[in-house]
Short mmCIF file of C-alpha atoms in Angstrom, two decimals:
data_model
loop_
_atom_site.label_atom_id
_atom_site.label_comp_id
_atom_site.label_asym_id
_atom_site.label_seq_id
_atom_site.Cartn_x
_atom_site.Cartn_y
_atom_site.Cartn_z
CA UNK A 1 50.35 -1.81 -8.00
CA UNK A 2 46.71 -0.76 -8.23
CA UNK A 3 44.68 -1.63 -5.14
CA UNK A 4 42.02 -4.28 -5.77
CA UNK A 5 38.43 -3.16 -5.90
CA UNK A 6 36.16 -3.97 -2.97
CA UNK A 7 33.42 -6.51 -3.74
CA UNK A 8 30.53 -4.75 -5.49
CA UNK A 9 27.54 -3.80 -3.36
CA UNK A 10 24.42 -5.95 -3.61
CA UNK A 11 21.14 -5.41 -1.82
CA UNK A 12 20.62 -7.85 1.03
CA UNK A 13 18.11 -10.65 0.92
CA UNK A 14 16.06 -8.80 3.54
CA UNK A 15 15.80 -5.72 1.32
CA UNK A 16 14.75 -7.68 -1.77
CA UNK A 17 12.19 -9.70 0.20
CA UNK A 18 10.67 -6.53 1.68
CA UNK A 19 10.53 -4.99 -1.79
CA UNK A 20 8.80 -8.08 -3.17
CA UNK A 21 6.28 -8.06 -0.31
CA UNK A 22 5.48 -4.39 -0.92
CA UNK A 23 5.03 -4.94 -4.67
CA UNK A 24 2.81 -7.97 -4.26
CA UNK A 25 0.60 -6.38 -1.63
CA UNK A 26 0.24 -2.81 -2.87
CA UNK A 27 0.15 -3.23 -6.65
CA UNK A 28 -2.12 -5.51 -8.65
CA UNK A 29 0.75 -6.63 -10.86
CA UNK A 30 4.22 -5.52 -11.92
CA UNK A 31 5.18 -6.72 -15.42
CA UNK A 32 8.62 -6.57 -17.04
CA UNK A 33 8.79 -6.43 -20.85
CA UNK A 34 11.41 -5.64 -23.47
CA UNK A 35 15.08 -6.60 -23.74
CA UNK A 36 16.67 -9.03 -21.27
CA UNK A 37 19.16 -7.89 -18.65
CA UNK A 38 22.74 -7.79 -19.82
CA UNK A 39 25.23 -10.21 -18.26
CA UNK A 40 27.87 -7.45 -18.16
CA UNK A 41 28.33 -4.86 -15.41
CA UNK A 42 25.55 -2.42 -16.21
CA UNK A 43 24.80 1.22 -15.60
CA UNK A 44 21.00 1.20 -15.50
CA UNK A 45 19.37 4.56 -16.19
CA UNK A 46 15.76 4.61 -15.05
CA UNK A 47 12.82 6.97 -15.40
CA UNK A 48 11.60 8.33 -12.07
CA UNK A 49 7.80 8.58 -11.92
CA UNK A 50 6.59 7.69 -8.46
CA UNK A 51 8.93 8.81 -5.70
CA UNK A 52 10.20 6.23 -3.23
CA UNK A 53 7.87 3.57 -4.65
CA UNK A 54 10.01 3.32 -7.79
CA UNK A 55 12.82 1.52 -5.95
CA UNK A 56 10.68 -1.42 -4.84
CA UNK A 57 9.06 -1.60 -8.27
CA UNK A 58 12.32 -1.66 -10.24
CA UNK A 59 13.58 -4.45 -7.98
CA UNK A 60 11.15 -6.71 -9.87
CA UNK A 61 13.51 -6.40 -12.85
CA UNK A 62 16.85 -5.64 -11.19
CA UNK A 63 16.80 -7.92 -8.14
CA UNK A 64 19.70 -7.04 -5.83
CA UNK A 65 21.17 -4.21 -7.96
CA UNK A 66 21.63 -1.11 -5.75
CA UNK A 67 20.90 2.47 -6.72
CA UNK A 68 21.93 5.91 -5.55
CA UNK A 69 19.73 6.80 -2.56
CA UNK A 70 19.23 10.07 -0.72
CA UNK A 71 20.97 9.96 2.67
CA UNK A 72 17.75 11.41 4.10
CA UNK A 73 16.07 8.02 3.59
CA UNK A 74 19.04 6.02 4.84
CA UNK A 75 19.14 7.91 8.15
CA UNK A 76 15.87 6.30 9.27
CA UNK A 77 16.36 2.89 10.99
CA UNK A 78 12.83 1.95 9.99
CA UNK A 79 13.27 2.82 6.30
CA UNK A 80 16.57 0.92 6.23
CA UNK A 81 14.50 -2.25 6.67
CA UNK A 82 13.57 -2.01 3.00
CA UNK A 83 15.80 0.71 1.49
CA UNK A 84 19.55 0.64 0.91
CA UNK A 85 22.08 1.73 -1.69
CA UNK A 86 24.93 4.17 -2.29
CA UNK A 87 24.18 7.34 -0.31
CA UNK A 88 23.85 10.73 -1.98
CA UNK A 89 24.59 13.67 0.31
CA UNK A 90 23.61 17.11 -0.91
CA UNK A 91 24.90 20.37 0.55
CA UNK A 92 21.52 20.86 2.21
CA UNK A 93 21.89 17.43 3.85
CA UNK A 94 25.34 18.31 5.21
CA UNK A 95 23.94 21.50 6.75
CA UNK A 96 20.80 19.82 8.08
CA UNK A 97 22.42 16.72 9.58
CA UNK A 98 25.93 18.03 10.31
CA UNK A 99 27.60 15.54 7.94
CA UNK A 100 31.29 16.24 7.34
CA UNK A 101 32.39 16.62 3.72
CA UNK A 102 34.71 13.60 4.01
CA UNK A 103 32.28 11.38 5.96
CA UNK A 104 30.54 9.92 2.91
CA UNK A 105 32.31 9.03 -0.35
CA UNK A 106 31.30 10.84 -3.52
CA UNK A 107 28.36 8.95 -5.07
CA UNK A 108 29.94 9.42 -8.49
CA UNK A 109 33.22 7.84 -7.37
CA UNK A 110 31.40 5.08 -5.49
CA UNK A 111 29.24 4.33 -8.53
CA UNK A 112 32.23 4.11 -10.83
CA UNK A 113 34.03 1.79 -8.42
CA UNK A 114 30.88 -0.34 -8.17
CA UNK A 115 30.82 -0.96 -11.93
CA UNK A 116 34.60 -1.35 -12.33
CA UNK A 117 34.47 -4.00 -9.59
CA UNK A 118 32.05 -6.03 -11.70
CA UNK A 119 28.78 -4.87 -10.15
CA UNK A 120 25.83 -2.95 -11.57
CA UNK A 121 24.17 0.27 -10.49
CA UNK A 122 20.85 2.00 -11.11
CA UNK A 123 20.67 5.76 -11.58
CA UNK A 124 17.62 8.01 -11.64
CA UNK A 125 18.95 10.78 -13.90
CA UNK A 126 16.03 13.09 -13.14
CA UNK A 127 17.06 13.19 -9.49
CA UNK A 128 13.46 13.72 -8.42
CA UNK A 129 10.05 12.59 -9.58
CA UNK A 130 6.97 14.45 -10.75
CA UNK A 131 3.77 13.05 -12.25
CA UNK A 132 3.98 15.03 -15.47
CA UNK A 133 3.76 14.27 -19.21
CA UNK A 134 7.53 14.17 -19.76
CA UNK A 135 10.72 13.65 -17.74
CA UNK A 136 12.26 16.27 -15.52
CA UNK A 137 15.55 17.66 -16.89
CA UNK A 138 18.23 14.98 -16.63
CA UNK A 139 21.11 15.77 -14.28
CA UNK A 140 24.62 15.49 -15.68
CA UNK A 141 25.81 12.61 -13.50
CA UNK A 142 25.06 9.86 -16.00
CA UNK A 143 27.12 11.52 -18.72
CA UNK A 144 30.04 12.11 -16.35
CA UNK A 145 29.93 8.54 -15.07
CA UNK A 146 29.82 7.06 -18.56
CA UNK A 147 32.74 9.25 -19.65
CA UNK A 148 34.89 8.25 -16.67
CA UNK A 149 34.07 4.56 -17.13
CA UNK A 150 35.05 4.75 -20.80
CA UNK A 151 38.26 6.59 -19.94
CA UNK A 152 39.12 3.88 -17.41
CA UNK A 153 38.57 1.15 -20.02
CA UNK A 154 35.73 -0.44 -18.03
CA UNK A 155 33.86 -3.32 -19.66
CA UNK A 156 30.29 -2.18 -19.11
CA UNK A 157 27.01 -1.40 -20.84
CA UNK A 158 24.21 1.08 -20.31
CA UNK A 159 20.61 -0.14 -20.18
CA UNK A 160 17.60 2.20 -20.00
CA UNK A 161 14.42 1.37 -18.08
CA UNK A 162 11.04 3.07 -18.25
CA UNK A 163 8.29 2.62 -15.67
CA UNK A 164 4.57 3.09 -16.36
CA UNK A 165 1.87 3.26 -13.67
CA UNK A 166 -1.77 3.01 -14.63
CA UNK A 167 -2.42 5.17 -11.55
CA UNK A 168 0.59 6.16 -9.41
CA UNK A 169 -1.48 6.91 -6.32
CA UNK A 170 -3.92 4.02 -6.76
CA UNK A 171 -3.91 1.02 -4.44
CA UNK A 172 -4.00 -2.24 -6.47
CA UNK A 173 -3.07 -0.44 -9.71
CA UNK A 174 -0.81 -2.03 -12.33
CA UNK A 175 2.78 -1.22 -13.25
CA UNK A 176 4.87 -2.00 -16.31
CA UNK A 177 8.67 -1.85 -16.59
CA UNK A 178 9.98 -1.55 -20.14
CA UNK A 179 13.61 -2.60 -20.65
CA UNK A 180 15.53 -0.97 -23.49
CA UNK A 181 18.42 -2.63 -25.30
CA UNK A 182 21.76 -2.66 -23.47
CA UNK A 183 24.51 -0.82 -25.34
CA UNK A 184 28.06 0.43 -25.01
CA UNK A 185 27.92 4.24 -25.39
CA UNK A 186 29.62 5.41 -28.57
CA UNK A 187 29.81 9.18 -28.06
CA UNK A 188 32.93 11.00 -26.91
CA UNK A 189 32.89 13.69 -24.27
CA UNK A 190 30.55 14.26 -21.36
CA UNK A 191 28.07 16.46 -23.25
CA UNK A 192 27.73 14.04 -26.18
CA UNK A 193 27.45 11.04 -23.84
CA UNK A 194 24.78 12.83 -21.81
CA UNK A 195 22.76 13.40 -25.00
CA UNK A 196 23.21 9.78 -26.14
CA UNK A 197 22.04 8.36 -22.82
CA UNK A 198 19.17 10.86 -22.53
CA UNK A 199 17.91 9.87 -25.98
CA UNK A 200 18.05 6.15 -25.06
CA UNK A 201 16.08 6.78 -21.85
CA UNK A 202 13.50 8.96 -23.60
CA UNK A 203 12.75 6.11 -26.04
CA UNK A 204 11.52 3.81 -23.23
CA UNK A 205 9.97 6.44 -20.95
CA UNK A 206 6.91 8.61 -20.67
CA UNK A 207 7.99 11.48 -22.93
CA UNK A 208 4.90 13.21 -24.32
CA UNK A 209 4.77 16.64 -25.90
CA UNK A 210 2.08 17.93 -23.54
CA UNK A 211 -0.76 17.00 -21.21
CA UNK A 212 -3.17 16.31 -24.08
CA UNK A 213 -0.74 13.86 -25.70
CA UNK A 214 -0.16 12.13 -22.35
CA UNK A 215 -3.87 11.68 -21.72
CA UNK A 216 -4.39 10.30 -25.23
CA UNK A 217 -1.55 7.78 -24.80
CA UNK A 218 -2.79 6.78 -21.34
CA UNK A 219 -6.32 6.24 -22.65
CA UNK A 220 -5.07 4.15 -25.58
CA UNK A 221 -2.86 2.07 -23.27
CA UNK A 222 -5.75 1.44 -20.88
CA UNK A 223 -7.89 0.32 -23.81
CA UNK A 224 -5.07 -2.04 -24.89
CA UNK A 225 -4.93 -3.52 -21.38
CA UNK A 226 -8.53 -4.68 -21.78
CA UNK A 227 -7.34 -6.73 -24.77
CA UNK A 228 -4.53 -8.38 -22.80
CA UNK A 229 -1.67 -6.08 -23.87
CA UNK A 230 1.00 -4.67 -21.60
CA UNK A 231 0.24 -1.17 -20.34
CA UNK A 232 3.77 0.22 -20.72
CA UNK A 233 4.40 -1.25 -24.18
CA UNK A 234 1.02 0.02 -25.39
CA UNK A 235 1.70 3.47 -23.93
CA UNK A 236 4.99 3.71 -25.86
CA UNK A 237 3.29 2.72 -29.11
CA UNK A 238 0.54 5.30 -28.59
CA UNK A 239 3.11 7.93 -27.59
CA UNK A 240 5.18 7.35 -30.73
CA UNK A 241 2.32 7.09 -33.20
CA UNK A 242 -0.08 9.58 -31.64
CA UNK A 243 -2.65 6.78 -31.48
CA UNK A 244 -5.99 7.73 -29.95
CA UNK A 245 -8.84 5.54 -28.85
CA UNK A 246 -12.36 6.85 -29.46
CA UNK A 247 -13.92 3.82 -27.79
CA UNK A 248 -13.93 4.22 -24.00
CA UNK A 249 -12.70 1.04 -22.29
CA UNK A 250 -15.05 -0.67 -19.88
CA UNK A 251 -14.73 0.49 -16.31
CA UNK A 252 -13.54 -2.13 -13.83
CA UNK A 253 -16.13 -3.44 -11.37
CA UNK A 254 -16.78 -1.17 -8.39
CA UNK A 255 -16.86 -3.94 -5.75
CA UNK A 256 -17.60 -1.62 -2.86
CA UNK A 257 -18.04 -4.69 -0.69
CA UNK A 258 -14.37 -5.63 -1.26
CA UNK A 259 -13.19 -2.18 -0.19
CA UNK A 260 -15.28 -2.36 2.98
CA UNK A 261 -14.11 -5.91 3.70
CA UNK A 262 -10.48 -4.93 3.21
CA UNK A 263 -10.71 -1.85 5.45
CA UNK A 264 -12.61 -3.74 8.14
CA UNK A 265 -10.12 -6.63 8.11
CA UNK A 266 -6.97 -4.46 8.11
CA UNK A 267 -8.14 -1.37 10.04
CA UNK A 268 -4.78 -0.39 11.54
CA UNK A 269 -2.67 -0.56 8.33
CA UNK A 270 -5.46 1.16 6.38
CA UNK A 271 -5.83 3.97 8.93
CA UNK A 272 -2.06 4.47 9.20
CA UNK A 273 -1.70 4.55 5.40
CA UNK A 274 -4.45 7.19 5.08
CA UNK A 275 -2.87 9.26 7.85
CA UNK A 276 0.59 9.08 6.24
CA UNK A 277 -0.64 10.11 2.79
CA UNK A 278 -1.87 13.40 4.25
CA UNK A 279 1.80 14.47 4.26
CA UNK A 280 1.99 14.07 0.48
CA UNK A 281 2.62 17.13 -1.67
CA UNK A 282 1.83 15.45 -5.00
CA UNK A 283 0.55 12.29 -6.68
CA UNK A 284 4.09 11.04 -7.12
CA UNK A 285 4.71 10.31 -3.44
CA UNK A 286 1.29 9.17 -2.20
CA UNK A 287 2.03 5.47 -2.70
CA UNK A 288 5.38 5.58 -0.88
CA UNK A 289 3.87 7.36 2.13
CA UNK A 290 0.97 4.93 2.18
CA UNK A 291 3.38 2.00 2.20
CA UNK A 292 5.46 3.46 5.04
CA UNK A 293 2.37 4.22 7.11
CA UNK A 294 0.81 0.85 6.28
CA UNK A 295 3.90 -1.04 7.45
CA UNK A 296 3.81 0.81 10.77
CA UNK A 297 0.12 -0.02 11.15
CA UNK A 298 0.73 -3.66 10.20
CA UNK A 299 3.10 -4.09 13.15
CA UNK A 300 0.29 -3.23 15.57
CA UNK A 301 -2.21 -5.27 13.55
CA UNK A 302 -0.02 -8.36 13.84
CA UNK A 303 0.33 -7.77 17.59
CA UNK A 304 -3.48 -7.73 17.87
CA UNK A 305 -3.75 -10.97 15.91
CA UNK A 306 -1.13 -12.70 18.05
CA UNK A 307 -2.97 -11.66 21.20
CA UNK A 308 -6.32 -12.81 19.87
CA UNK A 309 -4.73 -16.06 18.73
CA UNK A 310 -4.28 -17.04 22.37
CA UNK A 311 -8.03 -16.87 22.93
CA UNK A 312 -9.66 -17.73 19.61
CA UNK A 313 -7.53 -19.12 16.77
CA UNK A 314 -10.65 -19.65 14.66
CA UNK A 315 -11.54 -15.95 14.87
CA UNK A 316 -8.06 -14.96 13.69
CA UNK A 317 -8.23 -17.37 10.74
CA UNK A 318 -11.66 -16.02 9.78
CA UNK A 319 -10.38 -12.46 10.10
CA UNK A 320 -7.40 -13.21 7.88
CA UNK A 321 -9.55 -15.00 5.29
CA UNK A 322 -11.88 -12.01 5.08
CA UNK A 323 -8.93 -9.66 4.65
CA UNK A 324 -7.36 -11.75 1.90
CA UNK A 325 -10.69 -11.88 0.07
CA UNK A 326 -11.08 -8.10 0.30
CA UNK A 327 -7.50 -7.62 -0.98
CA UNK A 328 -7.85 -10.12 -3.83
CA UNK A 329 -11.13 -8.70 -5.12
CA UNK A 330 -10.21 -5.06 -4.47
CA UNK A 331 -11.20 -3.21 -7.69
CA UNK A 332 -8.48 -2.02 -10.01
CA UNK A 333 -8.51 1.80 -10.08
CA UNK A 334 -9.07 3.71 -13.29
CA UNK A 335 -6.30 5.98 -14.62
CA UNK A 336 -6.92 9.68 -13.96
CA UNK A 337 -6.17 12.18 -16.74
CA UNK A 338 -3.54 14.83 -16.12
CA UNK A 339 -4.68 18.44 -15.92
CA UNK A 340 -2.88 21.50 -17.25
CA UNK A 341 -1.97 22.36 -13.64
CA UNK A 342 -0.26 18.96 -13.27
CA UNK A 343 1.79 19.65 -16.39
CA UNK A 344 3.03 23.10 -15.39
CA UNK A 345 6.77 23.49 -15.35
CA UNK A 346 7.53 20.77 -17.91
CA UNK A 347 10.06 21.46 -20.59
#
């Protein structure tokens, strides 16, 4: 008799609440457009544009669906407050942390069991993120997983997701998640399945020919936003049609006063976020580092407020009101064009 599957993994309420708090505070808005989620167990394949920030953003669409997560992130007690999933242990991680080969199940096997047990799973086929005009080469795991699920007779679908940031390293920028149609993969064999899934993901992702095409699509999408359209949907249209906008969109208001008010009202989170971002090695991980640093700073900020509350509740309320006003009116950042240096190394 075949052993029953363990209950599928779901992210805890704490994780999803932290993710929602991060999205609401850091980004101006996160919109979800396109096809609805499938009711079947789903292998989500998602574009990876903005490092660790992508996980909290995708949770807007996926809720408590887990993903494969680097064990490097899961080793931190602090990061486990708002990150969880099926661990991925690379050979470098085993050497660095002394992890035995049999200590952590294979992420491929764990992912297959997750879906066969009736759960869903999100994969980032690129494995890493870069802010470039097209995806990084897709790793072969999604093709292998789809092939093994088909061979096991699993009742599942694949659903692609693309994510679009107006400015990945911009505080109070906007994000759009575009959901592709869910489908049961028709190809046979790992190589053919890999190509089928890659094509489906490319259709809902940033996939421009070069830096010039990316900048044109970004400009057209930003112009469309001024007319009430969704940034991601407009980017895909411009990407497919080669649409260009010769009319520069109006710049958002500067509102320097709001920036000053925000920084003055939340000095510790702001300072910690700026300090943390200095460790960034690219635009694609600035936001994640800012969030991590800002959360650390917020702990001390709250301690200051609680102490001051004992002496002057009115001062704390005024302080909070000023901070909320600075956050609410904080100007939306303009997209920044890619340069040829940013696009080096793309296929």
